[in-house]
Amino acid sequence: MTEHFTGNFTQQEAIPEEGIKAALEVLQSGRLHRYNLVGDEPGEVSLLEQEFAAQMGAKYALAVASGGYALACALRALGVGPGDRVLTNAFTLAPVPGAIASVGAEPVFVGVTEGLVIDLEDLADKADRAEVLMLSHMRGHICDMDRLMEICDGAGIRVVEDCAHTMGAQWRGTWSGRHGVMACYSTQTYKHVNSGEGGFLISDDDDLMARAIILSGSYMLYERHLARPPVEAFEAVKYVTPNVSGRMDHLRAAILRPQLGDLERQVARWNALYRVVEEGLRGTPGLTIVERPEEESYVGSSIQFLLLDWGEGQVEEVIARCAARGVELKWFGGAEPVAFTSRYDSWRYAEAERMAASDRVLAGIVDMRLPLTFTQEDCEVIARIIRAEVGAVFQGG
Ligand SMILES: *Cc1c(COP(=O)(O)O)cnc(C)c1O
């Protein structure tokens, strides 16, 4: 009998009881706005920021309305504006070039390797074209951060890290997000903690963080933040920094606090699922596993493999055959953007030079989510189905 998978690839786990209880208390208080505080109560948002900063070993943290907002806020804090160029990954999701475009700047795309990380040779070649790199750790793949920082420091490029897929991941024991001058996270439902929408910015830089806090819509209430730079840092920027409202509220913060506390355990669960799929796919003819470097400790909330040098029709056939058996694969190589997948040439507001080596990789990237509602047995079934269907199409040639 043909095996079918019946699980749901977009079903996340319930919010932990502790978060639900804290959220109810916020609702009962009626005080949802982050600055709606009584007496000297710190409020859920400030506590969340303090806890996240401590968890990441960062001096400062700011909770905001979304990951995309955090990216644009970081660019604004860095003074990126109309006509400026910003280096970024060719392999990423639409909110990344979108954040660059939202401040009137232009993305300069840097290629992707078969390891699905930014091509450091291409980065070195393009290093003289911009003063900021928005580095997307796309799908959780972390490049050689030591080499990347060497290139960027050498060229005077400031790095903003997009850690939407690397919250809880590390490069040689350093948290992802602690190499650049600022780092951005998303707490949107499909990332590593879930508040529906939301995001974080972290930094050790007094001036940048003071600007980011004012930008986020703090008015002159910034003193109430617990994970903020000293008041003097605000004095220098408070009259010249526009308010671009994008605050987080107490309700979402209440939901997030227990989830952050549980992150390490969740990462271990994701990685257990990831390893089952990876092992199940290993050795499939025509399929390339994306090997993870030893220096990287990743969060396997999704898995990618490559169907390198396959014809478009064949990749489409694999996707369709897997879908018919309940396995939802996404293809990043399609000419037409579908759901969350798109290619750098899909963003037609941005000029892009063709990159042949990257195009070859992008054309072969197949992606699959691994929600924590799946069991290891589910992952065995999924891997068997992919293996069989890739094999069938590959042999059919
Ligand atoms: C989700 C995501 C973002 C944006 O986060 P939102 O909270 O949805 O705005 C940015 N970059 C990447 C790589 C993402 O996956």
PDB file of N, CA, C and O in Angstrom, residues 65-138:
ATOM      1  N   ALA A  65       7.067  45.363  16.656  1.00  0.00           N
ATOM      2  CA  ALA A  65       5.833  44.814  16.096  1.00  0.00           C
ATOM      3  C   ALA A  65       6.043  43.638  15.151  1.00  0.00           C
ATOM      4  O   ALA A  65       5.160  42.801  14.993  1.00  0.00           O
ATOM      5  N   SER A  66       7.212  43.559  14.503  1.00  0.00           N
ATOM      6  CA  SER A  66       7.460  42.433  13.591  1.00  0.00           C
ATOM      7  C   SER A  66       8.947  42.323  13.290  1.00  0.00           C
ATOM      8  O   SER A  66       9.718  43.262  13.568  1.00  0.00           O
ATOM      9  N   GLY A  67       9.340  41.206  12.713  1.00  0.00           N
ATOM     10  CA  GLY A  67      10.731  41.027  12.295  1.00  0.00           C
ATOM     11  C   GLY A  67      11.091  42.012  11.191  1.00  0.00           C
ATOM     12  O   GLY A  67      12.182  42.589  11.187  1.00  0.00           O
ATOM     13  N   GLY A  68      10.170  42.190  10.258  1.00  0.00           N
ATOM     14  CA  GLY A  68      10.408  43.137   9.169  1.00  0.00           C
ATOM     15  C   GLY A  68      10.580  44.554   9.691  1.00  0.00           C
ATOM     16  O   GLY A  68      11.431  45.314   9.222  1.00  0.00           O
ATOM     17  N   TYR A  69       9.787  44.903  10.711  1.00  0.00           N
ATOM     18  CA  TYR A  69       9.933  46.223  11.326  1.00  0.00           C
ATOM     19  C   TYR A  69      11.327  46.353  11.948  1.00  0.00           C
ATOM     20  O   TYR A  69      12.002  47.386  11.805  1.00  0.00           O
ATOM     21  N   ALA A  70      11.780  45.298  12.632  1.00  0.00           N
ATOM     22  CA  ALA A  70      13.108  45.324  13.269  1.00  0.00           C
ATOM     23  C   ALA A  70      14.195  45.576  12.229  1.00  0.00           C
ATOM     24  O   ALA A  70      15.122  46.374  12.460  1.00  0.00           O
ATOM     25  N   LEU A  71      14.084  44.942  11.066  1.00  0.00           N
ATOM     26  CA  LEU A  71      15.096  45.117  10.006  1.00  0.00           C
ATOM     27  C   LEU A  71      15.146  46.564   9.526  1.00  0.00           C
ATOM     28  O   LEU A  71      16.214  47.168   9.414  1.00  0.00           O
ATOM     29  N   ALA A  72      13.974  47.132   9.247  1.00  0.00           N
ATOM     30  CA  ALA A  72      13.926  48.510   8.752  1.00  0.00           C
ATOM     31  C   ALA A  72      14.380  49.487   9.829  1.00  0.00           C
ATOM     32  O   ALA A  72      15.069  50.477   9.545  1.00  0.00           O
ATOM     33  N   CYS A  73      14.010  49.184  11.068  1.00  0.00           N
ATOM     34  CA  CYS A  73      14.385  50.041  12.195  1.00  0.00           C
ATOM     35  C   CYS A  73      15.910  50.056  12.347  1.00  0.00           C
ATOM     36  O   CYS A  73      16.519  51.115  12.570  1.00  0.00           O
ATOM     37  N   ALA A  74      16.540  48.892  12.193  1.00  0.00           N
ATOM     38  CA  ALA A  74      18.004  48.809  12.284  1.00  0.00           C
ATOM     39  C   ALA A  74      18.644  49.654  11.179  1.00  0.00           C
ATOM     40  O   ALA A  74      19.607  50.389  11.422  1.00  0.00           O
ATOM     41  N   LEU A  75      18.097  49.562   9.974  1.00  0.00           N
ATOM     42  CA  LEU A  75      18.657  50.347   8.861  1.00  0.00           C
ATOM     43  C   LEU A  75      18.514  51.841   9.135  1.00  0.00           C
ATOM     44  O   LEU A  75      19.449  52.620   8.924  1.00  0.00           O
ATOM     45  N   ARG A  76      17.346  52.246   9.625  1.00  0.00           N
ATOM     46  CA  ARG A  76      17.134  53.665   9.949  1.00  0.00           C
ATOM     47  C   ARG A  76      18.100  54.113  11.031  1.00  0.00           C
ATOM     48  O   ARG A  76      18.675  55.193  10.950  1.00  0.00           O
ATOM     49  N   ALA A  77      18.262  53.273  12.062  1.00  0.00           N
ATOM     50  CA  ALA A  77      19.165  53.643  13.161  1.00  0.00           C
ATOM     51  C   ALA A  77      20.589  53.827  12.642  1.00  0.00           C
ATOM     52  O   ALA A  77      21.333  54.681  13.125  1.00  0.00           O
ATOM     53  N   LEU A  78      20.955  53.035  11.630  1.00  0.00           N
ATOM     54  CA  LEU A  78      22.288  53.133  11.040  1.00  0.00           C
ATOM     55  C   LEU A  78      22.411  54.306  10.071  1.00  0.00           C
ATOM     56  O   LEU A  78      23.483  54.547   9.514  1.00  0.00           O
ATOM     57  N   GLY A  79      21.298  54.989   9.843  1.00  0.00           N
ATOM     58  CA  GLY A  79      21.333  56.151   8.962  1.00  0.00           C
ATOM     59  C   GLY A  79      21.224  55.814   7.484  1.00  0.00           C
ATOM     60  O   GLY A  79      21.542  56.629   6.625  1.00  0.00           O
ATOM     61  N   VAL A  80      20.778  54.603   7.173  1.00  0.00           N
ATOM     62  CA  VAL A  80      20.596  54.228   5.767  1.00  0.00           C
ATOM     63  C   VAL A  80      19.355  54.955   5.243  1.00  0.00           C
ATOM     64  O   VAL A  80      18.311  54.949   5.900  1.00  0.00           O
ATOM     65  N   GLY A  81      19.481  55.584   4.093  1.00  0.00           N
ATOM     66  CA  GLY A  81      18.366  56.359   3.563  1.00  0.00           C
ATOM     67  C   GLY A  81      18.262  56.264   2.053  1.00  0.00           C
ATOM     68  O   GLY A  81      18.943  55.442   1.423  1.00  0.00           O
ATOM     69  N   PRO A  82      17.415  57.114   1.476  1.00  0.00           N
ATOM     70  CA  PRO A  82      17.149  57.067   0.040  1.00  0.00           C
ATOM     71  C   PRO A  82      18.428  57.087  -0.811  1.00  0.00           C
ATOM     72  O   PRO A  82      19.317  57.898  -0.571  1.00  0.00           O
ATOM     73  N   GLY A  83      18.490  56.166  -1.755  1.00  0.00           N
ATOM     74  CA  GLY A  83      19.616  56.113  -2.682  1.00  0.00           C
ATOM     75  C   GLY A  83      20.797  55.310  -2.174  1.00  0.00           C
ATOM     76  O   GLY A  83      21.676  54.940  -2.959  1.00  0.00           O
ATOM     77  N   ASP A  84      20.838  55.017  -0.878  1.00  0.00           N
ATOM     78  CA  ASP A  84      21.952  54.210  -0.347  1.00  0.00           C
ATOM     79  C   ASP A  84      21.825  52.766  -0.832  1.00  0.00           C
ATOM     80  O   ASP A  84      20.733  52.295  -1.104  1.00  0.00           O
ATOM     81  N   ARG A  85      22.965  52.104  -0.881  1.00  0.00           N
ATOM     82  CA  ARG A  85      22.934  50.692  -1.257  1.00  0.00           C
ATOM     83  C   ARG A  85      23.213  49.842  -0.036  1.00  0.00           C
ATOM     84  O   ARG A  85      24.007  50.212   0.825  1.00  0.00           O
ATOM     85  N   VAL A  86      22.554  48.702   0.011  1.00  0.00           N
ATOM     86  CA  VAL A  86      22.730  47.767   1.129  1.00  0.00           C
ATOM     87  C   VAL A  86      22.982  46.379   0.554  1.00  0.00           C
ATOM     88  O   VAL A  86      22.179  45.876  -0.244  1.00  0.00           O
ATOM     89  N   LEU A  87      24.094  45.788   0.928  1.00  0.00           N
ATOM     90  CA  LEU A  87      24.384  44.417   0.505  1.00  0.00           C
ATOM     91  C   LEU A  87      23.447  43.467   1.229  1.00  0.00           C
ATOM     92  O   LEU A  87      23.164  43.642   2.420  1.00  0.00           O
ATOM     93  N   THR A  88      22.972  42.444   0.528  1.00  0.00           N
ATOM     94  CA  THR A  88      22.138  41.444   1.178  1.00  0.00           C
ATOM     95  C   THR A  88      22.165  40.145   0.388  1.00  0.00           C
ATOM     96  O   THR A  88      22.697  40.087  -0.721  1.00  0.00           O
ATOM     97  N   ASN A  89      21.590  39.095   0.962  1.00  0.00           N
ATOM     98  CA  ASN A  89      21.619  37.771   0.337  1.00  0.00           C
ATOM     99  C   ASN A  89      20.665  37.685  -0.851  1.00  0.00           C
ATOM    100  O   ASN A  89      19.523  38.142  -0.762  1.00  0.00           O
ATOM    101  N   ALA A  90      21.132  36.999  -1.903  1.00  0.00           N
ATOM    102  CA  ALA A  90      20.233  36.699  -3.022  1.00  0.00           C
ATOM    103  C   ALA A  90      19.219  35.642  -2.604  1.00  0.00           C
ATOM    104  O   ALA A  90      18.088  35.629  -3.074  1.00  0.00           O
ATOM    105  N   PHE A  91      19.631  34.746  -1.701  1.00  0.00           N
ATOM    106  CA  PHE A  91      18.728  33.716  -1.182  1.00  0.00           C
ATOM    107  C   PHE A  91      18.200  34.181   0.164  1.00  0.00           C
ATOM    108  O   PHE A  91      18.877  34.104   1.186  1.00  0.00           O
ATOM    109  N   THR A  92      17.000  34.742   0.159  1.00  0.00           N
ATOM    110  CA  THR A  92      16.362  35.166   1.408  1.00  0.00           C
ATOM    111  C   THR A  92      14.874  35.266   1.156  1.00  0.00           C
ATOM    112  O   THR A  92      14.387  34.851   0.107  1.00  0.00           O
ATOM    113  N   LEU A  93      14.157  35.833   2.127  1.00  0.00           N
ATOM    114  CA  LEU A  93      12.716  36.005   1.954  1.00  0.00           C
ATOM    115  C   LEU A  93      12.399  37.470   1.669  1.00  0.00           C
ATOM    116  O   LEU A  93      13.176  38.370   2.031  1.00  0.00           O
ATOM    117  N   ALA A  94      11.259  37.697   1.077  1.00  0.00           N
ATOM    118  CA  ALA A  94      10.847  39.019   0.609  1.00  0.00           C
ATOM    119  C   ALA A  94      10.933  40.154   1.640  1.00  0.00           C
ATOM    120  O   ALA A  94      11.194  41.298   1.264  1.00  0.00           O
ATOM    121  N   PRO A  95      10.706  39.903   2.960  1.00  0.00           N
ATOM    122  CA  PRO A  95      10.796  41.030   3.908  1.00  0.00           C
ATOM    123  C   PRO A  95      12.187  41.642   4.011  1.00  0.00           C
ATOM    124  O   PRO A  95      12.318  42.772   4.506  1.00  0.00           O
ATOM    125  N   VAL A  96      13.214  40.926   3.562  1.00  0.00           N
ATOM    126  CA  VAL A  96      14.580  41.445   3.704  1.00  0.00           C
ATOM    127  C   VAL A  96      14.854  42.538   2.652  1.00  0.00           C
ATOM    128  O   VAL A  96      15.106  43.696   3.030  1.00  0.00           O
ATOM    129  N   PRO A  97      14.743  42.241   1.348  1.00  0.00           N
ATOM    130  CA  PRO A  97      14.852  43.355   0.396  1.00  0.00           C
ATOM    131  C   PRO A  97      13.736  44.375   0.617  1.00  0.00           C
ATOM    132  O   PRO A  97      13.924  45.570   0.356  1.00  0.00           O
ATOM    133  N   GLY A  98      12.607  43.916   1.129  1.00  0.00           N
ATOM    134  CA  GLY A  98      11.488  44.823   1.406  1.00  0.00           C
ATOM    135  C   GLY A  98      11.862  45.869   2.451  1.00  0.00           C
ATOM    136  O   GLY A  98      11.512  47.043   2.316  1.00  0.00           O
ATOM    137  N   ALA A  99      12.573  45.445   3.495  1.00  0.00           N
ATOM    138  CA  ALA A  99      12.994  46.396   4.536  1.00  0.00           C
ATOM    139  C   ALA A  99      13.961  47.418   3.949  1.00  0.00           C
ATOM    140  O   ALA A  99      13.906  48.608   4.277  1.00  0.00           O
ATOM    141  N   ILE A 100      14.836  46.954   3.065  1.00  0.00           N
ATOM    142  CA  ILE A 100      15.804  47.860   2.428  1.00  0.00           C
ATOM    143  C   ILE A 100      15.052  48.875   1.566  1.00  0.00           C
ATOM    144  O   ILE A 100      15.292  50.089   1.647  1.00  0.00           O
ATOM    145  N   ALA A 101      14.106  48.385   0.775  1.00  0.00           N
ATOM    146  CA  ALA A 101      13.322  49.279  -0.086  1.00  0.00           C
ATOM    147  C   ALA A 101      12.472  50.245   0.745  1.00  0.00           C
ATOM    148  O   ALA A 101      12.232  51.376   0.328  1.00  0.00           O
ATOM    149  N   SER A 102      12.045  49.817   1.931  1.00  0.00           N
ATOM    150  CA  SER A 102      11.144  50.659   2.742  1.00  0.00           C
ATOM    151  C   SER A 102      11.824  51.934   3.239  1.00  0.00           C
ATOM    152  O   SER A 102      11.149  52.886   3.602  1.00  0.00           O
ATOM    153  N   VAL A 103      13.161  51.948   3.268  1.00  0.00           N
ATOM    154  CA  VAL A 103      13.845  53.189   3.656  1.00  0.00           C
ATOM    155  C   VAL A 103      14.394  53.911   2.415  1.00  0.00           C
ATOM    156  O   VAL A 103      15.202  54.828   2.537  1.00  0.00           O
ATOM    157  N   GLY A 104      13.952  53.466   1.249  1.00  0.00           N
ATOM    158  CA  GLY A 104      14.366  54.136   0.004  1.00  0.00           C
ATOM    159  C   GLY A 104      15.720  53.686  -0.496  1.00  0.00           C
ATOM    160  O   GLY A 104      16.250  54.247  -1.460  1.00  0.00           O
ATOM    161  N   ALA A 105      16.296  52.659   0.142  1.00  0.00           N
ATOM    162  CA  ALA A 105      17.616  52.182  -0.273  1.00  0.00           C
ATOM    163  C   ALA A 105      17.481  51.059  -1.307  1.00  0.00           C
ATOM    164  O   ALA A 105      16.373  50.600  -1.589  1.00  0.00           O
ATOM    165  N   GLU A 106      18.622  50.661  -1.872  1.00  0.00           N
ATOM    166  CA  GLU A 106      18.601  49.645  -2.929  1.00  0.00           C
ATOM    167  C   GLU A 106      19.417  48.428  -2.518  1.00  0.00           C
ATOM    168  O   GLU A 106      20.577  48.571  -2.140  1.00  0.00           O
ATOM    169  N   PRO A 107      18.823  47.244  -2.634  1.00  0.00           N
ATOM    170  CA  PRO A 107      19.592  46.040  -2.309  1.00  0.00           C
ATOM    171  C   PRO A 107      20.637  45.727  -3.384  1.00  0.00           C
ATOM    172  O   PRO A 107      20.374  45.913  -4.565  1.00  0.00           O
ATOM    173  N   VAL A 108      21.811  45.299  -2.942  1.00  0.00           N
ATOM    174  CA  VAL A 108      22.822  44.746  -3.849  1.00  0.00           C
ATOM    175  C   VAL A 108      22.941  43.279  -3.453  1.00  0.00           C
ATOM    176  O   VAL A 108      23.405  42.962  -2.352  1.00  0.00           O
ATOM    177  N   PHE A 109      22.492  42.396  -4.330  1.00  0.00           N
ATOM    178  CA  PHE A 109      22.405  40.987  -3.954  1.00  0.00           C
ATOM    179  C   PHE A 109      23.751  40.286  -4.043  1.00  0.00           C
ATOM    180  O   PHE A 109      24.499  40.470  -5.009  1.00  0.00           O
ATOM    181  N   VAL A 110      24.021  39.465  -3.018  1.00  0.00           N
ATOM    182  CA  VAL A 110      25.242  38.662  -2.964  1.00  0.00           C
ATOM    183  C   VAL A 110      24.824  37.205  -3.114  1.00  0.00           C
ATOM    184  O   VAL A 110      23.810  36.782  -2.544  1.00  0.00           O
ATOM    185  N   GLY A 111      25.626  36.456  -3.861  1.00  0.00           N
ATOM    186  CA  GLY A 111      25.264  35.090  -4.242  1.00  0.00           C
ATOM    187  C   GLY A 111      25.169  34.107  -3.090  1.00  0.00           C
ATOM    188  O   GLY A 111      25.501  34.398  -1.944  1.00  0.00           O
ATOM    189  N   VAL A 112      24.695  32.898  -3.446  1.00  0.00           N
ATOM    190  CA  VAL A 112      24.501  31.833  -2.463  1.00  0.00           C
ATOM    191  C   VAL A 112      25.337  30.620  -2.888  1.00  0.00           C
ATOM    192  O   VAL A 112      25.483  30.350  -4.077  1.00  0.00           O
ATOM    193  N   THR A 113      25.887  29.914  -1.895  1.00  0.00           N
ATOM    194  CA  THR A 113      26.698  28.724  -2.176  1.00  0.00           C
ATOM    195  C   THR A 113      25.831  27.463  -2.112  1.00  0.00           C
ATOM    196  O   THR A 113      24.677  27.524  -1.676  1.00  0.00           O
ATOM    197  N   GLU A 114      26.426  26.328  -2.451  1.00  0.00           N
ATOM    198  CA  GLU A 114      25.699  25.055  -2.332  1.00  0.00           C
ATOM    199  C   GLU A 114      25.418  24.708  -0.877  1.00  0.00           C
ATOM    200  O   GLU A 114      24.566  23.877  -0.586  1.00  0.00           O
ATOM    201  N   GLY A 115      26.135  25.358   0.047  1.00  0.00           N
ATOM    202  CA  GLY A 115      25.850  25.178   1.476  1.00  0.00           C
ATOM    203  C   GLY A 115      24.711  26.083   1.939  1.00  0.00           C
ATOM    204  O   GLY A 115      24.400  26.139   3.126  1.00  0.00           O
ATOM    205  N   LEU A 116      24.116  26.813   0.981  1.00  0.00           N
ATOM    206  CA  LEU A 116      22.977  27.721   1.208  1.00  0.00           C
ATOM    207  C   LEU A 116      23.315  28.935   2.074  1.00  0.00           C
ATOM    208  O   LEU A 116      22.424  29.546   2.680  1.00  0.00           O
ATOM    209  N   VAL A 117      24.590  29.291   2.111  1.00  0.00           N
ATOM    210  CA  VAL A 117      24.992  30.507   2.823  1.00  0.00           C
ATOM    211  C   VAL A 117      25.497  31.551   1.822  1.00  0.00           C
ATOM    212  O   VAL A 117      25.756  31.242   0.652  1.00  0.00           O
ATOM    213  N   ILE A 118      25.658  32.762   2.307  1.00  0.00           N
ATOM    214  CA  ILE A 118      26.139  33.855   1.473  1.00  0.00           C
ATOM    215  C   ILE A 118      27.522  33.498   0.911  1.00  0.00           C
ATOM    216  O   ILE A 118      28.361  32.930   1.613  1.00  0.00           O
ATOM    217  N   ASP A 119      27.735  33.796  -0.365  1.00  0.00           N
ATOM    218  CA  ASP A 119      28.997  33.481  -1.034  1.00  0.00           C
ATOM    219  C   ASP A 119      30.038  34.538  -0.634  1.00  0.00           C
ATOM    220  O   ASP A 119      29.946  35.695  -1.048  1.00  0.00           O
ATOM    221  N   LEU A 120      31.002  34.128   0.183  1.00  0.00           N
ATOM    222  CA  LEU A 120      31.933  35.111   0.752  1.00  0.00           C
ATOM    223  C   LEU A 120      32.886  35.689  -0.289  1.00  0.00           C
ATOM    224  O   LEU A 120      33.354  36.821  -0.141  1.00  0.00           O
ATOM    225  N   GLU A 121      33.146  34.923  -1.353  1.00  0.00           N
ATOM    226  CA  GLU A 121      33.983  35.484  -2.432  1.00  0.00           C
ATOM    227  C   GLU A 121      33.229  36.600  -3.147  1.00  0.00           C
ATOM    228  O   GLU A 121      33.787  37.653  -3.458  1.00  0.00           O
ATOM    229  N   ASP A 122      31.968  36.345  -3.404  1.00  0.00           N
ATOM    230  CA  ASP A 122      31.141  37.356  -4.055  1.00  0.00           C
ATOM    231  C   ASP A 122      30.997  38.584  -3.134  1.00  0.00           C
ATOM    232  O   ASP A 122      31.038  39.727  -3.597  1.00  0.00           O
ATOM    233  N   LEU A 123      30.880  38.328  -1.832  1.00  0.00           N
ATOM    234  CA  LEU A 123      30.784  39.435  -0.872  1.00  0.00           C
ATOM    235  C   LEU A 123      32.059  40.281  -0.914  1.00  0.00           C
ATOM    236  O   LEU A 123      31.995  41.516  -0.949  1.00  0.00           O
ATOM    237  N   ALA A 124      33.206  39.608  -0.922  1.00  0.00           N
ATOM    238  CA  ALA A 124      34.479  40.348  -0.969  1.00  0.00           C
ATOM    239  C   ALA A 124      34.562  41.176  -2.252  1.00  0.00           C
ATOM    240  O   ALA A 124      35.015  42.329  -2.231  1.00  0.00           O
ATOM    241  N   ASP A 125      34.088  40.596  -3.362  1.00  0.00           N
ATOM    242  CA  ASP A 125      34.104  41.324  -4.640  1.00  0.00           C
ATOM    243  C   ASP A 125      33.225  42.576  -4.607  1.00  0.00           C
ATOM    244  O   ASP A 125      33.514  43.572  -5.255  1.00  0.00           O
ATOM    245  N   LYS A 126      32.122  42.496  -3.882  1.00  0.00           N
ATOM    246  CA  LYS A 126      31.139  43.595  -3.883  1.00  0.00           C
ATOM    247  C   LYS A 126      31.276  44.517  -2.677  1.00  0.00           C
ATOM    248  O   LYS A 126      30.456  45.420  -2.487  1.00  0.00           O
ATOM    249  N   ALA A 127      32.309  44.255  -1.852  1.00  0.00           N
ATOM    250  CA  ALA A 127      32.436  44.965  -0.566  1.00  0.00           C
ATOM    251  C   ALA A 127      32.558  46.475  -0.722  1.00  0.00           C
ATOM    252  O   ALA A 127      32.234  47.219   0.204  1.00  0.00           O
ATOM    253  N   ASP A 128      33.009  46.939  -1.885  1.00  0.00           N
ATOM    254  CA  ASP A 128      33.163  48.388  -2.048  1.00  0.00           C
ATOM    255  C   ASP A 128      31.880  49.066  -2.520  1.00  0.00           C
ATOM    256  O   ASP A 128      31.857  50.263  -2.761  1.00  0.00           O
ATOM    257  N   ARG A 129      30.804  48.293  -2.619  1.00  0.00           N
ATOM    258  CA  ARG A 129      29.580  48.880  -3.168  1.00  0.00           C
ATOM    259  C   ARG A 129      28.620  49.412  -2.115  1.00  0.00           C
ATOM    260  O   ARG A 129      27.613  50.033  -2.459  1.00  0.00           O
ATOM    261  N   ALA A 130      28.850  49.104  -0.837  1.00  0.00           N
ATOM    262  CA  ALA A 130      27.904  49.546   0.198  1.00  0.00           C
ATOM    263  C   ALA A 130      28.604  49.599   1.545  1.00  0.00           C
ATOM    264  O   ALA A 130      29.675  49.013   1.713  1.00  0.00           O
ATOM    265  N   GLU A 131      27.980  50.285   2.490  1.00  0.00           N
ATOM    266  CA  GLU A 131      28.570  50.407   3.825  1.00  0.00           C
ATOM    267  C   GLU A 131      27.840  49.575   4.870  1.00  0.00           C
ATOM    268  O   GLU A 131      28.220  49.530   6.035  1.00  0.00           O
ATOM    269  N   VAL A 132      26.750  48.952   4.416  1.00  0.00           N
ATOM    270  CA  VAL A 132      25.978  48.108   5.331  1.00  0.00           C
ATOM    271  C   VAL A 132      25.683  46.784   4.634  1.00  0.00           C
ATOM    272  O   VAL A 132      25.382  46.748   3.447  1.00  0.00           O
ATOM    273  N   LEU A 133      25.783  45.695   5.414  1.00  0.00           N
ATOM    274  CA  LEU A 133      25.362  44.369   4.948  1.00  0.00           C
ATOM    275  C   LEU A 133      24.195  43.919   5.819  1.00  0.00           C
ATOM    276  O   LEU A 133      24.322  43.873   7.050  1.00  0.00           O
ATOM    277  N   MET A 134      23.074  43.634   5.175  1.00  0.00           N
ATOM    278  CA  MET A 134      21.987  42.992   5.905  1.00  0.00           C
ATOM    279  C   MET A 134      22.119  41.504   5.638  1.00  0.00           C
ATOM    280  O   MET A 134      21.801  41.030   4.552  1.00  0.00           O
ATOM    281  N   LEU A 135      22.656  40.807   6.624  1.00  0.00           N
ATOM    282  CA  LEU A 135      22.997  39.389   6.461  1.00  0.00           C
ATOM    283  C   LEU A 135      21.846  38.514   6.919  1.00  0.00           C
ATOM    284  O   LEU A 135      21.522  38.476   8.106  1.00  0.00           O
ATOM    285  N   SER A 136      21.246  37.809   5.978  1.00  0.00           N
ATOM    286  CA  SER A 136      20.126  36.939   6.311  1.00  0.00           C
ATOM    287  C   SER A 136      20.645  35.521   6.519  1.00  0.00           C
ATOM    288  O   SER A 136      21.182  34.920   5.600  1.00  0.00           O
ATOM    289  N   HIS A 137      20.462  35.005   7.731  1.00  0.00           N
ATOM    290  CA  HIS A 137      20.850  33.608   7.993  1.00  0.00           C
ATOM    291  C   HIS A 137      19.694  32.746   7.503  1.00  0.00           C
ATOM    292  O   HIS A 137      18.994  32.091   8.280  1.00  0.00           O
ATOM    293  N   MET A 138      19.517  32.776   6.215  1.00  0.00           N
ATOM    294  CA  MET A 138      18.327  32.213   5.590  1.00  0.00           C
ATOM    295  C   MET A 138      18.193  30.724   5.868  1.00  0.00           C
ATOM    296  O   MET A 138      19.141  29.965   5.713  1.00  0.00           O
TER     297      MET A 138
END
